[in-house]
Amino acid sequence: MVERQASDPPGTTTEGIEPTVQTDPILSLQSRVGQEWPAIHEAHRRALETDGRLDKVLAGLPSTDAAIVVFGSLARREWTHSSDIDWTLLIDGQADPEHLGLAQKVAGRLESEGFPPPGRSGIFGSMTFSHDLVQKIGGREDTNENTTRRVLLIQESRAFGKPDAYTRTLKHIFSRYLKDDRGLRFGSLPSKVPRVLINDIIRYWRTVTVDFVDKQRGQAGHGWGLRNAKLRMSRKLIYATGMLTCFSCDMLISEEARQDLLKNHSTVGMEEHLLWFIHKTPLEILATFLVEREIKKETAMKLFSSYNAFLALLDDGDKRDRLKNLSLDEISTDTVFGEVRSIARTFQDGLTALFFYDDDKLRDLTIFYGVF
């Protein structure tokens, strides 16, 4: 079995820092169900190796008002064959003409190191300003691009270099979500789930699924198979674990933070809980709930065995290329896409059992906050 290292807290780097001693929830889950997931561990190991390369490549670039932030498979610790780096220069300070030059240096260094550029959407590979992420939550100015950057910053991101701007931005985002949520702070409901935050995560997921169809049409089906596989698995994973992160504010939060909210209407404890909780990768969040709530072993095996198979498939260069080049006319007969369908159905069965059947509390929160 490949040795794992627990994920670092938000804003930390790996260079010169000893890993924090933590209980790895995925290893705990493995021990509980009696299975191993080698593709998950190998992807994690490769991500840590890539972190080390990036630490050296990007050394000396960020400043106290800017941070280089990566998203996607690297941030999720799911680095496989042909993974690319989705990155942005996150700026939390006054506008400075030098910021553009800094972003160009980041792009140049990554290219010189042989990393593939971000996708063609334009969301990554340039600058992002914290003001938009914090101040434009909802409303006409909260564009798809802005929502995507904000939600992914919460759910699958990692900073390189000086983390000051990254950490400040996350704190301000959570402060906005929670302090503006009057139902959370002053409502009489016994459950305390941040509704504004979970609604934004749900909105993002629905937007992704609709945009998938738009890309299918606009790009004449090019890359459809690979995008479909990711939508069914990695995109659905961060949606599910985004909801679990919100539910953790009711199910896994400290009693001190809960009482501070109930008695003083203060969200500080919940903000700190969220900042701590999101240092976990999506798979670690999923494993945490499976272990802490003692979810059925069958459900845990469905979820992690299928995701292990998904990462193994992406790491197979021939299969990945087949999905990338698959035409819409070949979908019904293609064996590789048939494999994707089978994996995705098992994963969906596991999610359905987790959210609706195996845990009464989780089912009730899902129906109340996630459906109506």
Short mmCIF file of C-alpha atoms in Angstrom, two decimals:
data_model
loop_
_atom_site.label_atom_id
_atom_site.label_comp_id
_atom_site.label_asym_id
_atom_site.label_seq_id
_atom_site.Cartn_x
_atom_site.Cartn_y
_atom_site.Cartn_z
CA MET A 1 0.00 0.00 0.00
CA VAL A 2 1.25 3.49 -0.84
CA GLU A 3 1.89 5.53 2.29
CA ARG A 4 -0.38 8.54 2.68
CA GLN A 5 0.23 11.90 4.26
CA ALA A 6 -2.64 13.78 5.87
CA SER A 7 -3.64 16.93 4.03
CA ASP A 8 -2.09 20.20 5.11
CA PRO A 9 -4.28 22.99 6.50
CA PRO A 10 -5.30 25.76 4.08
CA GLY A 11 -2.50 28.06 3.11
CA THR A 12 0.38 25.82 4.13
CA THR A 13 3.19 24.71 1.87
CA THR A 14 5.15 21.49 1.99
CA GLU A 15 8.67 22.88 1.65
CA GLY A 16 10.57 22.84 4.95
CA ILE A 17 7.50 21.94 7.02
CA GLU A 18 7.00 18.65 8.79
CA PRO A 19 3.54 17.17 8.14
CA THR A 20 1.10 17.65 10.98
CA VAL A 21 0.36 14.41 12.82
CA GLN A 22 -3.28 13.64 12.08
CA THR A 23 -5.51 10.62 11.79
CA ASP A 24 -6.07 9.99 8.10
CA PRO A 25 -9.81 9.33 7.68
CA ILE A 26 -9.27 7.30 4.51
CA LEU A 27 -6.87 4.94 6.25
CA SER A 28 -9.31 4.70 9.16
CA LEU A 29 -12.07 3.79 6.72
CA GLN A 30 -9.87 1.22 4.98
CA SER A 31 -9.22 -0.46 8.31
CA ARG A 32 -12.92 -0.45 9.14
CA VAL A 33 -14.13 -2.02 5.88
CA GLY A 34 -11.10 -4.23 5.21
CA GLN A 35 -10.33 -2.87 1.75
CA GLU A 36 -7.49 -0.95 0.11
CA TRP A 37 -7.77 1.59 -2.70
CA PRO A 38 -4.37 1.74 -4.42
CA ALA A 39 -5.32 4.21 -7.16
CA ILE A 40 -6.52 6.73 -4.57
CA HIS A 41 -3.28 6.45 -2.62
CA GLU A 42 -1.12 6.61 -5.74
CA ALA A 43 -2.91 9.74 -6.94
CA HIS A 44 -2.38 11.26 -3.49
CA ARG A 45 1.33 10.41 -3.57
CA ARG A 46 1.79 11.93 -7.02
CA ALA A 47 -0.01 15.08 -5.91
CA LEU A 48 2.45 15.50 -3.05
CA GLU A 49 5.35 15.02 -5.48
CA THR A 50 3.84 17.66 -7.76
CA ASP A 51 3.49 19.99 -4.78
CA GLY A 52 7.22 19.71 -4.26
CA ARG A 53 7.92 20.60 -7.88
CA LEU A 54 5.61 23.61 -7.70
CA ASP A 55 7.13 24.83 -4.45
CA LYS A 56 10.48 25.07 -6.25
CA VAL A 57 9.12 26.43 -9.55
CA LEU A 58 7.05 29.16 -7.90
CA ALA A 59 9.50 30.07 -5.14
CA GLY A 60 9.78 33.80 -4.51
CA LEU A 61 6.84 34.89 -6.67
CA PRO A 62 3.89 35.69 -4.37
CA SER A 63 3.67 38.72 -2.10
CA THR A 64 1.68 39.38 1.08
CA ASP A 65 -1.26 40.72 -0.96
CA ALA A 66 -1.30 37.89 -3.51
CA ALA A 67 -1.21 34.10 -3.43
CA ILE A 68 -0.89 31.45 -6.12
CA VAL A 69 -3.86 29.12 -5.70
CA VAL A 70 -4.36 25.80 -7.48
CA PHE A 71 -7.62 23.92 -7.91
CA GLY A 72 -8.77 20.68 -9.50
CA SER A 73 -7.10 17.30 -9.26
CA LEU A 74 -3.94 18.63 -7.62
CA ALA A 75 -5.84 20.34 -4.82
CA ARG A 76 -8.06 17.26 -4.39
CA ARG A 77 -4.94 15.04 -4.23
CA GLU A 78 -6.12 13.11 -7.30
CA TRP A 79 -3.17 13.63 -9.65
CA THR A 80 -3.31 11.16 -12.56
CA HIS A 81 -2.06 10.76 -16.12
CA SER A 82 -2.26 14.04 -18.07
CA SER A 83 -3.69 16.04 -15.15
CA ASP A 84 -3.34 19.76 -15.70
CA ILE A 85 -3.04 22.65 -13.26
CA ASP A 86 -5.93 25.04 -12.83
CA TRP A 87 -4.48 28.07 -11.06
CA THR A 88 -5.14 31.70 -10.34
CA LEU A 89 -3.24 34.59 -8.82
CA LEU A 90 -5.52 35.55 -5.93
CA ILE A 91 -5.12 39.24 -5.09
CA ASP A 92 -6.29 40.60 -1.75
CA GLY A 93 -5.14 44.21 -1.81
CA GLN A 94 -5.05 47.38 -3.84
CA ALA A 95 -4.85 47.17 -7.61
CA ASP A 96 -1.25 47.17 -8.76
CA PRO A 97 0.03 47.18 -12.37
CA GLU A 98 2.69 44.68 -11.26
CA HIS A 99 0.07 42.01 -10.59
CA LEU A 100 -0.35 41.27 -14.30
CA GLY A 101 3.37 40.76 -14.68
CA LEU A 102 3.33 38.44 -11.68
CA ALA A 103 0.54 36.36 -13.21
CA GLN A 104 2.48 36.16 -16.47
CA LYS A 105 5.56 34.95 -14.59
CA VAL A 106 3.49 32.20 -12.97
CA ALA A 107 2.19 31.09 -16.37
CA GLY A 108 5.68 31.18 -17.86
CA ARG A 109 7.27 29.14 -15.10
CA LEU A 110 4.55 26.50 -15.21
CA GLU A 111 4.88 26.23 -18.98
CA SER A 112 8.66 25.92 -18.77
CA GLU A 113 8.25 23.09 -16.27
CA GLY A 114 6.03 21.23 -18.74
CA PHE A 115 2.69 21.61 -16.98
CA PRO A 116 -0.28 21.73 -19.39
CA PRO A 117 -2.13 25.08 -19.35
CA PRO A 118 -5.61 25.40 -17.77
CA GLY A 119 -8.70 24.71 -19.86
CA ARG A 120 -10.22 27.11 -22.37
CA SER A 121 -12.97 28.45 -20.09
CA GLY A 122 -10.91 31.48 -19.04
CA ILE A 123 -11.77 30.96 -15.37
CA PHE A 124 -8.22 29.94 -14.50
CA GLY A 125 -4.74 30.96 -15.58
CA SER A 126 -4.92 34.65 -14.70
CA MET A 127 -5.87 36.98 -11.82
CA THR A 128 -8.75 36.77 -9.33
CA PHE A 129 -9.62 39.64 -6.98
CA SER A 130 -10.85 38.85 -3.48
CA HIS A 131 -13.25 41.81 -3.55
CA ASP A 132 -15.42 40.07 -6.13
CA LEU A 133 -15.42 36.76 -4.26
CA VAL A 134 -16.37 38.35 -0.94
CA GLN A 135 -18.65 41.21 -1.93
CA LYS A 136 -20.50 39.71 -4.91
CA ILE A 137 -22.31 36.76 -3.39
CA GLY A 138 -25.59 36.60 -5.29
CA GLY A 139 -27.08 39.26 -7.51
CA ARG A 140 -26.40 40.16 -11.12
CA GLU A 141 -22.69 40.78 -10.60
CA ASP A 142 -22.11 37.29 -9.21
CA THR A 143 -21.31 35.76 -12.59
CA ASN A 144 -20.84 32.06 -13.29
CA GLU A 145 -17.09 32.65 -13.29
CA ASN A 146 -17.18 34.41 -9.92
CA THR A 147 -19.37 31.73 -8.33
CA THR A 148 -17.12 29.00 -9.70
CA ARG A 149 -13.96 30.59 -8.32
CA ARG A 150 -15.54 31.19 -4.90
CA VAL A 151 -17.06 27.73 -4.48
CA LEU A 152 -13.94 25.95 -5.70
CA LEU A 153 -11.79 28.10 -3.41
CA ILE A 154 -13.82 26.63 -0.56
CA GLN A 155 -14.05 23.06 -1.79
CA GLU A 156 -10.84 22.21 -3.66
CA SER A 157 -7.99 24.68 -3.40
CA ARG A 158 -4.44 24.94 -2.13
CA ALA A 159 -2.12 27.95 -1.86
CA PHE A 160 1.57 28.06 -2.71
CA GLY A 161 4.06 30.52 -1.30
CA LYS A 162 2.89 33.08 1.24
CA PRO A 163 -0.67 32.13 2.26
CA ASP A 164 -1.72 35.48 3.77
CA ALA A 165 -4.03 36.59 0.94
CA TYR A 166 -5.52 33.11 0.62
CA THR A 167 -6.29 32.74 4.31
CA ARG A 168 -7.75 36.23 4.63
CA THR A 169 -10.01 35.70 1.63
CA LEU A 170 -11.38 32.42 2.96
CA LYS A 171 -12.08 34.00 6.34
CA HIS A 172 -13.93 36.90 4.75
CA ILE A 173 -15.97 34.60 2.51
CA PHE A 174 -17.13 32.46 5.42
CA SER A 175 -17.86 35.57 7.45
CA ARG A 176 -20.14 36.85 4.68
CA TYR A 177 -21.93 33.53 4.30
CA LEU A 178 -22.60 33.11 8.01
CA LYS A 179 -23.13 36.64 9.32
CA ASP A 180 -25.60 37.45 6.54
CA ASP A 181 -27.56 34.26 7.34
CA ARG A 182 -30.13 35.60 9.82
CA GLY A 183 -31.96 32.29 9.92
CA LEU A 184 -28.76 30.63 11.10
CA ARG A 185 -28.00 33.25 13.74
CA PHE A 186 -31.46 34.08 15.07
CA GLY A 187 -33.74 31.27 13.86
CA SER A 188 -35.46 28.83 16.20
CA LEU A 189 -34.68 25.65 14.26
CA PRO A 190 -32.74 23.08 16.31
CA SER A 191 -30.49 22.25 13.36
CA LYS A 192 -27.80 24.80 12.54
CA VAL A 193 -26.78 24.44 8.90
CA PRO A 194 -25.51 27.53 7.01
CA ARG A 195 -28.29 27.86 4.46
CA VAL A 196 -26.74 30.65 2.37
CA LEU A 197 -23.55 28.63 1.97
CA ILE A 198 -25.29 25.38 1.08
CA ASN A 199 -27.56 27.17 -1.40
CA ASP A 200 -24.50 28.60 -3.16
CA ILE A 201 -22.96 25.13 -3.37
CA ILE A 202 -26.21 23.70 -4.76
CA ARG A 203 -26.46 26.58 -7.23
CA TYR A 204 -22.92 25.89 -8.43
CA TRP A 205 -23.65 22.19 -8.99
CA ARG A 206 -26.81 22.93 -10.97
CA THR A 207 -24.91 25.48 -13.04
CA VAL A 208 -22.19 22.93 -13.82
CA THR A 209 -24.72 20.38 -15.03
CA VAL A 210 -26.46 22.89 -17.31
CA ASP A 211 -23.17 24.30 -18.61
CA PHE A 212 -22.12 20.74 -19.49
CA VAL A 213 -24.87 20.67 -22.12
CA ASP A 214 -23.82 24.08 -23.43
CA LYS A 215 -20.22 22.89 -23.85
CA GLN A 216 -21.44 19.74 -25.57
CA ARG A 217 -23.22 21.86 -28.15
CA GLY A 218 -20.66 24.64 -28.46
CA GLN A 219 -17.69 22.29 -28.85
CA ALA A 220 -19.50 19.88 -31.20
CA GLY A 221 -19.08 17.02 -28.74
CA HIS A 222 -15.27 17.30 -28.56
CA GLY A 223 -14.04 15.95 -25.23
CA TRP A 224 -17.57 14.93 -24.25
CA GLY A 225 -16.65 11.50 -22.88
CA LEU A 226 -13.99 12.78 -20.49
CA ARG A 227 -16.13 15.71 -19.32
CA ASN A 228 -19.06 13.35 -18.75
CA ALA A 229 -16.91 11.02 -16.66
CA LYS A 230 -15.69 13.92 -14.53
CA LEU A 231 -19.21 15.29 -14.13
CA ARG A 232 -20.46 11.92 -12.90
CA MET A 233 -17.57 11.45 -10.48
CA SER A 234 -15.23 14.28 -9.41
CA ARG A 235 -17.75 17.11 -9.95
CA LYS A 236 -20.46 15.12 -8.16
CA LEU A 237 -18.01 14.33 -5.36
CA ILE A 238 -17.35 17.97 -4.56
CA TYR A 239 -21.08 18.69 -4.65
CA ALA A 240 -21.74 15.89 -2.18
CA THR A 241 -18.86 16.84 0.10
CA GLY A 242 -19.83 20.50 -0.12
CA MET A 243 -23.19 19.53 1.37
CA LEU A 244 -21.43 17.38 3.97
CA THR A 245 -19.22 20.33 4.90
CA CYS A 246 -22.35 22.39 5.58
CA PHE A 247 -23.94 19.52 7.53
CA SER A 248 -20.76 19.21 9.61
CA CYS A 249 -21.70 22.59 11.12
CA ASP A 250 -24.58 20.77 12.81
CA MET A 251 -23.35 17.20 13.08
CA LEU A 252 -19.61 17.45 13.81
CA ILE A 253 -19.09 20.93 15.29
CA SER A 254 -17.83 21.47 18.84
CA GLU A 255 -20.37 22.08 21.60
CA GLU A 256 -18.60 25.35 22.43
CA ALA A 257 -19.15 26.71 18.92
CA ARG A 258 -22.78 25.55 18.96
CA GLN A 259 -23.50 27.26 22.27
CA ASP A 260 -21.78 30.46 21.15
CA LEU A 261 -24.16 30.57 18.18
CA LEU A 262 -27.26 29.73 20.23
CA LYS A 263 -26.58 32.07 23.16
CA ASN A 264 -24.61 34.92 21.60
CA HIS A 265 -25.69 34.67 17.93
CA SER A 266 -21.97 34.56 17.14
CA THR A 267 -20.73 32.70 14.08
CA VAL A 268 -17.05 32.93 14.99
CA GLY A 269 -16.86 29.34 16.21
CA MET A 270 -18.59 28.03 13.09
CA GLU A 271 -16.29 30.09 10.86
CA GLU A 272 -13.28 28.54 12.60
CA HIS A 273 -14.81 25.07 12.25
CA LEU A 274 -15.28 25.57 8.50
CA LEU A 275 -11.76 26.92 8.02
CA TRP A 276 -10.45 23.82 9.77
CA PHE A 277 -12.80 21.36 8.07
CA ILE A 278 -12.05 22.42 4.50
CA HIS A 279 -8.38 21.58 4.85
CA LYS A 280 -9.52 18.02 4.18
CA THR A 281 -9.74 16.85 0.59
CA PRO A 282 -13.19 15.91 -0.72
CA LEU A 283 -12.40 12.21 -0.32
CA GLU A 284 -11.22 12.82 3.25
CA ILE A 285 -14.45 14.68 4.03
CA LEU A 286 -16.44 11.76 2.64
CA ALA A 287 -14.40 9.27 4.66
CA THR A 288 -14.80 11.38 7.81
CA PHE A 289 -18.58 11.15 7.63
CA LEU A 290 -18.52 7.45 6.78
CA VAL A 291 -16.37 6.76 9.84
CA GLU A 292 -17.86 9.24 12.33
CA ARG A 293 -21.47 8.31 11.51
CA GLU A 294 -20.69 4.59 11.26
CA ILE A 295 -22.28 4.32 7.83
CA LYS A 296 -22.83 0.81 6.48
CA LYS A 297 -19.70 -0.87 5.14
CA GLU A 298 -21.50 -1.72 1.90
CA THR A 299 -22.09 1.98 1.25
CA ALA A 300 -18.49 2.89 2.05
CA MET A 301 -17.18 0.18 -0.27
CA LYS A 302 -19.45 1.33 -3.11
CA LEU A 303 -18.26 4.90 -2.79
CA PHE A 304 -14.54 4.32 -2.44
CA SER A 305 -14.17 1.27 -4.67
CA SER A 306 -15.93 3.09 -7.50
CA TYR A 307 -13.87 6.23 -7.02
CA ASN A 308 -10.71 4.15 -6.92
CA ALA A 309 -11.76 2.57 -10.24
CA PHE A 310 -12.44 6.05 -11.67
CA LEU A 311 -8.95 7.31 -10.78
CA ALA A 312 -7.39 4.11 -12.15
CA LEU A 313 -9.25 4.67 -15.42
CA LEU A 314 -8.09 8.30 -15.67
CA ASP A 315 -4.53 7.14 -15.02
CA ASP A 316 -4.69 4.79 -18.00
CA GLY A 317 -3.47 6.94 -20.88
CA ASP A 318 -5.19 4.91 -23.58
CA LYS A 319 -8.56 4.93 -21.83
CA ARG A 320 -8.32 8.63 -21.01
CA ASP A 321 -7.51 9.45 -24.64
CA ARG A 322 -10.37 7.25 -25.79
CA LEU A 323 -12.81 9.20 -23.63
CA LYS A 324 -11.37 12.50 -24.78
CA ASN A 325 -11.79 11.61 -28.45
CA LEU A 326 -15.06 9.71 -28.16
CA SER A 327 -17.78 10.88 -30.54
CA LEU A 328 -21.40 11.12 -29.45
CA ASP A 329 -22.35 8.45 -31.98
CA GLU A 330 -20.04 5.90 -30.30
CA ILE A 331 -21.32 6.28 -26.74
CA SER A 332 -23.76 3.38 -26.71
CA THR A 333 -21.24 0.79 -27.94
CA ASP A 334 -17.90 1.99 -26.56
CA THR A 335 -16.44 -0.35 -23.93
CA VAL A 336 -14.47 2.34 -22.09
CA PHE A 337 -17.51 4.57 -21.73
CA GLY A 338 -19.46 1.51 -20.64
CA GLU A 339 -16.90 1.14 -17.87
CA VAL A 340 -17.47 4.78 -16.88
CA ARG A 341 -21.23 4.22 -16.73
CA SER A 342 -20.82 1.19 -14.49
CA ILE A 343 -18.43 3.01 -12.14
CA ALA A 344 -20.67 6.07 -11.97
CA ARG A 345 -23.79 4.03 -11.22
CA THR A 346 -22.08 2.34 -8.29
CA PHE A 347 -20.89 5.72 -7.01
CA GLN A 348 -24.42 7.13 -7.34
CA ASP A 349 -25.86 4.15 -5.46
CA GLY A 350 -23.41 4.83 -2.64
CA LEU A 351 -24.32 8.52 -2.47
CA THR A 352 -28.03 7.71 -2.46
CA ALA A 353 -27.57 5.27 0.42
CA LEU A 354 -25.42 7.75 2.38
CA PHE A 355 -27.71 10.76 2.06
CA PHE A 356 -31.12 9.06 2.15
CA TYR A 357 -31.00 5.62 3.78
CA ASP A 358 -28.10 4.88 6.11
CA ASP A 359 -28.30 7.82 8.54
CA ASP A 360 -31.59 9.34 9.72
CA LYS A 361 -30.04 12.68 10.69
CA LEU A 362 -28.25 13.03 7.36
CA ARG A 363 -31.44 12.12 5.50
CA ASP A 364 -33.47 14.74 7.37
CA LEU A 365 -30.91 17.49 6.75
CA THR A 366 -30.65 16.54 3.08
CA ILE A 367 -34.40 16.74 2.58
CA PHE A 368 -34.81 19.97 4.56
CA TYR A 369 -31.79 21.91 3.27
CA GLY A 370 -30.94 20.17 0.01
CA VAL A 371 -34.36 19.53 -1.53
CA PHE A 372 -36.80 22.11 -0.19
#
